[in-house]
Amino acid sequence: MFDNLSEKFDAVFRKLRGHGRLSEENIQEALREVRLALLEADVNFRVVKDFIAAVRERSVGQEVLASLTPAQQVVKIVRDELAALMGAGHDNALALHAKPPVSIMLCGLQGAGKTTTCGKLALRLRREKRSPLLVPADIYRPAAIEQLKTLGRQLEIPVFDTPAGLDPVVICKQALRYAELNGYDTLILDTAGRLHIDDALMQELQRMVEVLVPQEILFVADAMTGQDAVTVVTGFAEKLPLTGVILTKLDGDARGGAALSIRAVTGLPIKLVGLGEKLDALEPFYPERMAQRILGMGDVLSLIEKAEAAIDHDSAAAMAETLRRDGFTLEQFRDQLKMIKKMGSMESLVAMIPGAGKALKKSGGMQVPEKELKRVEAIINSMTAQERRDHRLLNGSRRLRIAHGSGTSVQDVNQLVKRFMEAQKMMKTMQKLGPKGLKGLMGSGRLPF
């Protein structure tokens, strides 16, 4: 979503770095380009005006102009102000410490992804050792109740059995009583949506709030709708005591203006963001990390958290021991590939590594579609255990057999073996160079797989 904005910022800062010393004129010119980039990204014009004023005030001071690296100082100021714009310094965590059952109510317009987000949120909370109960309270959309029940079955999370045609307020009362009696500590309520804000919807939601007294009333906004999302959130906030926002479809190709504007315009924190269609693709929103990603600085903390969630520590320890004893083999590579696939798409992971995304673009772009990874895995799976442990056994007849078994060509098998041999050499080089080895190889764009 932020690729275009990131490229614009990168071009602006590249020009600044071209000047050994900065003048007020240089900074003013750069800020004009930043302002244009933000407006093109569909950021609210008042937000842009305030943002540019804050950056200008800090950038033209003597501390920056007299600095040995003034361009870096300006980049730091822009990063800090971007983070502040999105709510840095505030606690964006969900309020879950009240007496159970804690009620979380999701509201918003139709099509924003409320029902799916309910399932994603329930899965996330269960992983945090909570016991959630999904409550379908959208009685107007025929498939809404069944959709939530289907999600519940997929995730193995209980769904309250909402009788058809029952008033949503009665559903709230019954679900709350059911949760108390059956030991559920969290109620996640899927409410009705409309194509636009209307009085009947708002009155119904207000009555539900009176009955449930939810700890969280979260507005689910579609990030693809840009400034319209900000307008709708503002309309809901006038009628309901909203506590935060969940932005869905942040992995889309829209311009990203909603994510940058919503906090400044409404004062509501973005608590969670949807980053894909998979049911585990819901993450906490960290303004500082998002600012760094927008400016091409990566997001190492999020990468580490993804790795910790996806990788079994016992398996990783066993793999490290095998690597130390036997060296890097095709079997090792296949097992590591499986671990990485659990963490998300390769493109999203590389974007979190500082400088790596930029380096790969310079060296020809990101060419690792998911189907290519599946093909690599199919080729390795078609080898015998001995062949995976010792690629030197792979003569012509064996490669032909592997190609037939994996539904690929001998050329594909040859290319995989060639790249694997490059990776072997790289692993040895990295072990010799230590921690600086990986950074140097990333900067050169030399990543064989």
mmCIF file of C-alpha atoms in Angstrom, residues 379 383 394-396 399-400 402-403 408-421:
data_model
loop_
_atom_site.group_PDB
_atom_site.id
_atom_site.type_symbol
_atom_site.label_atom_id
_atom_site.label_comp_id
_atom_site.label_asym_id
_atom_site.label_seq_id
_atom_site.Cartn_x
_atom_site.Cartn_y
_atom_site.Cartn_z
ATOM 1 C CA ILE A 379 11.669 -30.617 -6.762
ATOM 2 C CA MET A 383 14.644 -36.416 -4.426
ATOM 3 C CA LEU A 394 22.526 -35.763 -8.832
ATOM 4 C CA ASN A 395 23.724 -37.005 -12.231
ATOM 5 C CA GLY A 396 21.808 -36.634 -15.486
ATOM 6 C CA ARG A 399 17.800 -35.143 -12.517
ATOM 7 C CA LEU A 400 15.511 -36.434 -15.280
ATOM 8 C CA ILE A 402 13.318 -35.739 -10.318
ATOM 9 C CA ALA A 403 11.950 -33.478 -13.082
ATOM 10 C CA THR A 408 9.047 -29.640 -13.803
ATOM 11 C CA SER A 409 11.837 -29.653 -16.395
ATOM 12 C CA VAL A 410 15.451 -30.772 -16.126
ATOM 13 C CA GLN A 411 16.365 -27.116 -16.639
ATOM 14 C CA ASP A 412 14.400 -26.216 -13.483
ATOM 15 C CA VAL A 413 16.234 -28.908 -11.519
ATOM 16 C CA ASN A 414 19.613 -27.729 -12.884
ATOM 17 C CA GLN A 415 18.816 -24.131 -11.931
ATOM 18 C CA LEU A 416 17.842 -25.153 -8.383
ATOM 19 C CA VAL A 417 21.055 -27.148 -7.914
ATOM 20 C CA LYS A 418 23.121 -24.254 -9.270
ATOM 21 C CA ARG A 419 21.520 -21.776 -6.906
ATOM 22 C CA PHE A 420 21.844 -24.189 -4.029
ATOM 23 C CA MET A 421 25.607 -24.463 -4.647
#
